[in-house]
Structure formats: structure tokens, C-alpha cells
Amino acid sequence: MSVSVFEWKQWKFEGISEGGIRTSISCPALDCMFDFGAVHPDRVNTMHLLLTHAHLDHSAGLPYFISQRSLQKLKPPKIFVPASTRETWKKIIDLYSELEGFSYQYELHGLEFGERQELKPGFYFKPLPSFHRVPSQGYTIYQSSKKLKAEYKNLSQKEIIHLKSEGVEPNGEFAEPLVSFSGDTKIEYVLENPDVQKSKILFMECTYYCDKRDTNRAREWGHTHLNEIAENHSAFQNEALVLIHASKRYSYREAKEWMQKKLPESLLQKTFLFHLGQNKK
């Protein structure tokens, strides 16, 4: 399967995103994948699957993902879904297990907005509200580290060691949003989530680019129009904005032309189009 690649500094993302057809993007370094709307044999070794919502172009590969890991005797994957959809997903997965005639091994977690989940040492993620036609959530991955608390910054090394001997922890956790993934959503996903605005990398749904399909049409279907991104350009404080989920009506060239026409230069220079067959840094 042909995939797109996006690289930013030391971070590499691979996958595919076509509006209404299939979306699945993985980050090998973090052993996680956002959505699985495409059957992608090379990605079944990914441990963490973060599912934004149940529309089939984002979730159709889920039973395949679990089945393949079971057949290959890999560790049970950790699958995260909106809390309100967990029981329905369990029924679907267990029916596939019954049809295939062997027991699927998996962990299925229904998450509420803001619920923290550890990913790997130094990284964790939280689901944040997205705005679509069905229960949905985006995800933000945070990079965390231990740093000296502000009140202890003027102490000597000897004084810090003494504090530790007294049972006082002088270090606190410092975390910053590294990457956010929107899934399908209206523009409110950005406007109402400060950590999304501040993420170093933001994968943002943008389905419509042209004037023939206007903003009202996008909002009616729970999607984002390029016009809304342009109008709210100051909200995008990210180092890299990666647009995903473009409608199939646009070629890569057409979508790029609309971006160049509509986005202010300050936003355009850090905006990238994640489009099938185009590998862009």
C-alpha cells in the first residue's frame, strides 16, 4: 500500500488520509497509530491504537488489526476509543472473534475527555473534545520531563540533596503538547482546546478547500473548511500544521493552489498537505 510520509525534526509519521475513504497515520517512534480506516498489514505491529470515532473510513481496519496481532502471537494491543462507544465496539470485536473461530486478545479502553494515559517513558496522551456528527475525540501526546520546581531554583546542590534526604521532592513534572490529531471535526477542536493550539505538530482535518463547497456545507457534515483555518490563523500557534482528510475531489496540486490563495503567509509557510503519494517535509 502506498503511503504518505511527513517528517518534522526527529519525528516521522506515515500513513494515508483521504476524506471519506480511509485515514490511518502512525508514529513508529511512539509506537502509536491514529485511526485505522485502511487495512494496513505493515502496521499491525503497532501497540497503541488511538481511535477518534466510529465512521468506517477511520475504523474499518480495527477487527483486522486485532485478528492479525492474535494470529502472529503479538502482545494484546491497547485500543483507545471514546468512552460512550466502548461497549458497542466490544460487541463488534467479539462478534468478529466468534466468526473467525478463535479468541481475540486485546485491551479496549473507553476514555473520557482529559483522561491521562501513559504511552512510553517521557510521553503520555489525553483525549480532547472534537466536534463531529457522532461521538468523537482528538488526541494530544505530551512530552514530559522532570525539572526543578521554581521555588527551589536558587538553592545550591548541597541544599537540594538535603531536601531530598528530608523527604521533599524538589523536582516537578514539566510537560508540553508535542502532537495533536483531530480526526474529523469542526474548527472548534482548535478554538476550544489550548493544548491543541500549542502543540508542536498538529494533524488537522481540512476536507473542503474551494468556494463551491462552502463553510456551511463543511459544518453541516461536521468538517472543517480551509476558509475557517484562514479566518482563525492566529489560533494555530503550532510549529507545523499538517492538513489531512482532503476530499477526493481535489488533486494535490489543486489543494496546494487553494492553500496558497487563502492562507496568510505566516501560516502558509508552516502548513503541509498530507496527501497520498506526496512525501513532504
CSV table of C-alpha atoms in Angstrom, one decimal:
chain,number,residue,atom,x,y,z
A,1,MET,CA,0.0,0.0,0.0
A,2,SER,CA,1.3,3.4,-1.0
A,3,VAL,CA,1.6,5.8,2.0
A,4,SER,CA,2.4,9.4,2.6
A,5,VAL,CA,5.3,10.4,4.9
A,6,PHE,CA,5.6,13.6,7.0
A,7,GLU,CA,8.8,14.4,8.9
A,8,TRP,CA,9.4,17.2,11.4
A,9,LYS,CA,12.7,17.3,13.2
A,10,GLN,CA,13.2,13.8,14.6
A,11,TRP,CA,9.6,12.8,14.3
A,12,LYS,CA,8.3,10.8,11.4
A,13,PHE,CA,4.7,10.0,10.6
A,14,GLU,CA,3.5,7.5,7.9
A,15,GLY,CA,0.1,6.6,6.6
A,16,ILE,CA,-2.8,7.7,4.4
A,17,SER,CA,-5.7,10.1,4.7
A,18,GLU,CA,-8.4,10.6,2.1
A,19,GLY,CA,-11.6,12.3,3.1
A,20,GLY,CA,-14.5,9.8,3.3
A,21,ILE,CA,-12.3,6.9,2.1
A,22,ARG,CA,-9.6,6.0,4.6
A,23,THR,CA,-7.4,7.6,7.3
A,24,SER,CA,-4.7,6.0,9.4
A,25,ILE,CA,-1.5,7.7,10.5
A,26,SER,CA,1.3,6.1,12.6
A,27,CYS,CA,4.2,7.4,14.6
A,28,PRO,CA,6.7,4.5,14.8
A,29,ALA,CA,8.9,6.2,17.4
A,30,LEU,CA,6.0,6.5,19.8
A,31,ASP,CA,4.6,3.0,18.9
A,32,CYS,CA,1.2,4.5,18.3
A,33,MET,CA,-1.3,4.9,15.4
A,34,PHE,CA,-4.2,7.4,15.0
A,35,ASP,CA,-7.3,5.7,13.5
A,36,PHE,CA,-7.3,2.6,11.3
A,37,GLY,CA,-9.6,3.1,8.4
A,38,ALA,CA,-7.3,1.3,6.0
A,39,VAL,CA,-6.2,-2.3,6.1
A,40,HIS,CA,-2.5,-1.8,6.6
A,41,PRO,CA,-0.6,-5.1,7.1
A,42,ASP,CA,2.7,-3.3,7.9
A,43,ARG,CA,1.2,-1.5,10.9
A,44,VAL,CA,-0.2,-4.4,12.9
A,45,ASN,CA,3.0,-4.4,15.0
A,46,THR,CA,1.9,-1.0,16.5
A,47,MET,CA,0.9,-1.4,20.1
A,48,HIS,CA,-1.3,1.6,20.7
A,49,LEU,CA,-4.3,2.5,18.5
A,50,LEU,CA,-6.0,5.8,19.3
A,51,LEU,CA,-9.4,5.8,17.6
A,52,THR,CA,-11.1,9.1,17.1
A,53,HIS,CA,-14.6,8.0,16.1
A,54,ALA,CA,-16.5,5.1,14.6
A,55,HIS,CA,-17.0,6.2,11.0
A,56,LEU,CA,-15.7,3.4,8.8
A,57,ASP,CA,-13.1,5.5,6.9
A,58,HIS,CA,-11.4,5.8,10.3
A,59,SER,CA,-12.2,2.5,12.0
A,60,ALA,CA,-12.9,-0.3,9.4
A,61,GLY,CA,-9.5,-1.9,9.9
A,62,LEU,CA,-9.9,-2.4,13.7
A,63,PRO,CA,-11.0,-6.1,13.7
A,64,TYR,CA,-8.3,-6.9,11.2
A,65,PHE,CA,-5.7,-5.2,13.4
A,66,ILE,CA,-6.7,-7.3,16.4
A,67,SER,CA,-7.0,-10.5,14.4
A,68,GLN,CA,-3.6,-10.2,12.8
A,69,ARG,CA,-1.9,-9.5,16.1
A,70,SER,CA,-3.6,-12.5,17.6
A,71,LEU,CA,-2.6,-14.7,14.7
A,72,GLN,CA,1.0,-13.5,14.9
A,73,LYS,CA,1.0,-14.1,18.7
A,74,LEU,CA,1.9,-10.5,19.4
A,75,LYS,CA,1.1,-8.9,22.7
A,76,PRO,CA,-2.6,-7.8,23.0
A,77,PRO,CA,-2.8,-4.3,21.6
A,78,LYS,CA,-4.1,-1.3,23.6
A,79,ILE,CA,-7.0,0.3,21.8
A,80,PHE,CA,-8.5,3.6,23.0
A,81,VAL,CA,-12.0,4.8,22.0
A,82,PRO,CA,-14.5,7.5,23.1
A,83,ALA,CA,-16.0,6.2,26.4
A,84,SER,CA,-19.5,6.2,25.1
A,85,THR,CA,-18.6,3.8,22.3
A,86,ARG,CA,-16.6,1.2,24.2
A,87,GLU,CA,-19.4,-1.3,24.8
A,88,THR,CA,-20.6,-1.2,21.2
A,89,TRP,CA,-17.1,-1.7,20.0
A,90,LYS,CA,-16.6,-4.6,22.3
A,91,LYS,CA,-19.7,-6.3,20.9
A,92,ILE,CA,-18.5,-5.8,17.3
A,93,ILE,CA,-15.0,-7.1,18.1
A,94,ASP,CA,-16.3,-10.1,19.9
A,95,LEU,CA,-18.6,-10.9,17.0
A,96,TYR,CA,-15.7,-10.9,14.6
A,97,SER,CA,-13.8,-13.2,17.1
A,98,GLU,CA,-16.8,-15.6,17.1
A,99,LEU,CA,-17.0,-15.5,13.3
A,100,GLU,CA,-13.3,-16.3,12.9
A,101,GLY,CA,-13.4,-19.1,15.4
A,102,PHE,CA,-10.6,-18.0,17.8
A,103,SER,CA,-10.3,-15.7,20.7
A,104,TYR,CA,-9.0,-12.2,20.1
A,105,GLN,CA,-6.6,-10.9,22.6
A,106,TYR,CA,-6.8,-7.1,23.2
A,107,GLU,CA,-7.3,-4.3,25.7
A,108,LEU,CA,-10.1,-1.9,24.9
A,109,HIS,CA,-10.2,1.4,26.9
A,110,GLY,CA,-13.0,3.9,26.8
A,111,LEU,CA,-11.6,7.3,27.6
A,112,GLU,CA,-13.3,10.4,28.9
A,113,PHE,CA,-12.0,13.8,27.8
A,114,GLY,CA,-8.8,14.8,29.6
A,115,GLU,CA,-8.1,11.3,31.0
A,116,ARG,CA,-4.4,10.7,31.0
A,117,GLN,CA,-2.8,7.6,29.6
A,118,GLU,CA,0.9,6.7,29.7
A,119,LEU,CA,2.4,5.9,26.3
A,120,LYS,CA,6.1,5.3,27.0
A,121,PRO,CA,8.6,6.7,29.4
A,122,GLY,CA,8.5,10.5,29.0
A,123,PHE,CA,5.3,10.6,26.9
A,124,TYR,CA,1.6,10.4,27.7
A,125,PHE,CA,-1.6,11.4,25.9
A,126,LYS,CA,-5.1,12.7,26.6
A,127,PRO,CA,-8.3,12.7,24.5
A,128,LEU,CA,-9.6,16.2,23.9
A,129,PRO,CA,-13.1,17.2,22.7
A,130,SER,CA,-13.6,17.2,18.9
A,131,PHE,CA,-16.9,18.2,17.2
A,132,HIS,CA,-18.3,15.8,14.7
A,133,ARG,CA,-21.7,14.1,13.9
A,134,VAL,CA,-21.0,11.1,16.1
A,135,PRO,CA,-19.2,10.7,19.4
A,136,SER,CA,-15.6,11.8,18.7
A,137,GLN,CA,-12.4,13.0,20.3
A,138,GLY,CA,-9.0,14.1,19.2
A,139,TYR,CA,-5.8,13.2,20.9
A,140,THR,CA,-2.8,15.2,22.2
A,141,ILE,CA,0.5,13.5,23.0
A,142,TYR,CA,2.6,15.2,25.6
A,143,GLN,CA,6.4,15.0,26.2
A,144,SER,CA,7.2,15.3,29.8
A,145,SER,CA,10.4,15.7,31.9
A,146,LYS,CA,11.4,16.3,35.5
A,147,LYS,CA,12.6,19.8,36.3
A,148,LEU,CA,13.5,21.7,39.5
A,149,LYS,CA,10.5,23.5,40.9
A,150,ALA,CA,10.6,27.2,40.7
A,151,GLU,CA,10.7,27.7,44.5
A,152,TYR,CA,14.0,25.7,44.7
A,153,LYS,CA,15.8,27.2,41.7
A,154,ASN,CA,18.1,29.4,43.8
A,155,LEU,CA,19.2,26.5,46.1
A,156,SER,CA,22.7,25.0,45.9
A,157,GLN,CA,23.2,21.4,45.0
A,158,LYS,CA,24.0,20.6,48.7
A,159,GLU,CA,20.7,22.2,49.8
A,160,ILE,CA,18.8,20.2,47.2
A,161,ILE,CA,20.4,17.0,48.4
A,162,HIS,CA,19.4,17.9,51.9
A,163,LEU,CA,15.8,18.5,50.8
A,164,LYS,CA,15.7,15.0,49.3
A,165,SER,CA,17.1,13.5,52.5
A,166,GLU,CA,14.2,15.2,54.3
A,167,GLY,CA,11.7,13.5,52.0
A,168,VAL,CA,11.0,16.6,50.0
A,169,GLU,CA,10.8,16.2,46.2
A,170,PRO,CA,12.4,19.3,44.6
A,171,ASN,CA,11.6,18.3,41.1
A,172,GLY,CA,8.2,18.6,39.3
A,173,GLU,CA,6.9,17.3,36.1
A,174,PHE,CA,7.1,19.7,33.1
A,175,ALA,CA,5.0,18.7,30.1
A,176,GLU,CA,4.4,20.3,26.7
A,177,PRO,CA,2.0,19.2,23.9
A,178,LEU,CA,4.0,17.5,21.2
A,179,VAL,CA,1.5,16.3,18.6
A,180,SER,CA,-2.3,16.6,18.3
A,181,PHE,CA,-4.5,14.6,16.0
A,182,SER,CA,-8.0,15.9,15.2
A,183,GLY,CA,-9.9,13.1,13.5
A,184,ASP,CA,-13.0,14.5,11.9
A,185,THR,CA,-14.1,17.8,13.5
A,186,LYS,CA,-15.4,21.3,13.1
A,187,ILE,CA,-12.9,24.1,13.7
A,188,GLU,CA,-13.9,24.3,17.4
A,189,TYR,CA,-11.5,21.5,18.1
A,190,VAL,CA,-8.7,24.0,17.7
A,191,LEU,CA,-10.5,27.1,19.1
A,192,GLU,CA,-11.7,25.4,22.3
A,193,ASN,CA,-8.5,23.3,23.2
A,194,PRO,CA,-5.5,25.5,24.1
A,195,ASP,CA,-3.2,22.5,24.1
A,196,VAL,CA,-4.1,21.7,20.5
A,197,GLN,CA,-3.3,25.3,19.6
A,198,LYS,CA,0.1,25.0,21.3
A,199,SER,CA,1.1,21.5,20.0
A,200,LYS,CA,4.4,21.4,18.2
A,201,ILE,CA,2.7,19.4,15.4
A,202,LEU,CA,-1.0,19.5,14.6
A,203,PHE,CA,-2.6,17.0,12.2
A,204,MET,CA,-5.8,18.9,11.4
A,205,GLU,CA,-8.8,17.7,9.3
A,206,CYS,CA,-9.5,20.0,6.4
A,207,THR,CA,-11.9,18.4,4.0
A,208,TYR,CA,-13.0,21.3,1.8
A,209,TYR,CA,-10.8,23.9,0.1
A,210,CYS,CA,-12.7,25.5,-2.7
A,211,ASP,CA,-15.6,28.1,-2.8
A,212,LYS,CA,-18.0,25.7,-4.5
A,213,ARG,CA,-18.2,23.7,-1.3
A,214,ASP,CA,-18.7,26.4,1.3
A,215,THR,CA,-18.1,26.6,5.0
A,216,ASN,CA,-21.8,26.0,5.8
A,217,ARG,CA,-21.6,22.7,3.9
A,218,ALA,CA,-18.5,21.7,5.9
A,219,ARG,CA,-20.0,22.5,9.2
A,220,GLU,CA,-23.3,20.6,8.3
A,221,TRP,CA,-21.2,17.4,8.0
A,222,GLY,CA,-19.0,18.1,11.0
A,223,HIS,CA,-15.9,19.0,9.0
A,224,THR,CA,-13.5,21.9,8.6
A,225,HIS,CA,-13.2,24.2,5.6
A,226,LEU,CA,-9.9,25.9,4.6
A,227,ASN,CA,-11.7,29.2,4.9
A,228,GLU,CA,-12.1,28.7,8.7
A,229,ILE,CA,-8.4,27.9,9.1
A,230,ALA,CA,-7.5,31.1,7.3
A,231,GLU,CA,-10.0,33.2,9.3
A,232,ASN,CA,-8.7,31.8,12.6
A,233,HIS,CA,-5.0,31.7,11.6
A,234,SER,CA,-3.8,33.3,14.9
A,235,ALA,CA,-5.1,30.3,16.8
A,236,PHE,CA,-2.6,28.0,15.1
A,237,GLN,CA,0.5,28.5,17.2
A,238,ASN,CA,2.0,25.2,16.1
A,239,GLU,CA,5.4,24.8,14.6
A,240,ALA,CA,3.9,22.5,11.9
A,241,LEU,CA,0.3,22.3,10.7
A,242,VAL,CA,-0.4,19.2,8.7
A,243,LEU,CA,-3.7,19.1,6.8
A,244,ILE,CA,-5.4,15.7,6.5
A,245,HIS,CA,-8.7,14.3,5.1
A,246,ALA,CA,-8.8,16.3,1.9
A,247,SER,CA,-11.8,15.4,-0.2
A,248,LYS,CA,-11.0,13.2,-3.2
A,249,ARG,CA,-12.4,15.9,-5.5
A,250,TYR,CA,-9.1,17.8,-5.1
A,251,SER,CA,-5.8,16.8,-6.6
A,252,TYR,CA,-2.6,17.5,-4.6
A,253,ARG,CA,-2.0,20.4,-7.0
A,254,GLU,CA,-5.5,21.9,-6.6
A,255,ALA,CA,-5.4,21.7,-2.8
A,256,LYS,CA,-2.0,23.4,-2.7
A,257,GLU,CA,-3.2,26.2,-5.0
A,258,TRP,CA,-6.2,26.9,-2.7
A,259,MET,CA,-3.8,26.9,0.3
A,260,GLN,CA,-1.5,29.4,-1.4
A,261,LYS,CA,-4.5,31.6,-2.4
A,262,LYS,CA,-6.3,31.6,1.0
A,263,LEU,CA,-3.8,31.2,3.8
A,264,PRO,CA,-1.8,34.2,5.2
A,265,GLU,CA,1.9,33.8,4.6
A,266,SER,CA,2.7,33.4,8.3
A,267,LEU,CA,0.5,30.3,8.4
A,268,LEU,CA,1.2,29.0,4.9
A,269,GLN,CA,4.9,28.7,5.5
A,270,LYS,CA,4.4,26.2,8.2
A,271,THR,CA,1.4,24.3,6.7
A,272,PHE,CA,1.9,21.0,4.9
A,273,LEU,CA,-0.6,18.8,3.0
A,274,PHE,CA,-0.6,15.1,3.9
A,275,HIS,CA,-1.8,13.7,0.6
A,276,LEU,CA,-1.5,10.2,-0.9
A,277,GLY,CA,1.7,9.9,-2.9
A,278,GLN,CA,3.2,13.1,-1.7
A,279,ASN,CA,6.1,12.8,0.8
A,280,LYS,CA,6.7,16.2,2.3
A,281,LYS,CA,8.9,17.6,5.0
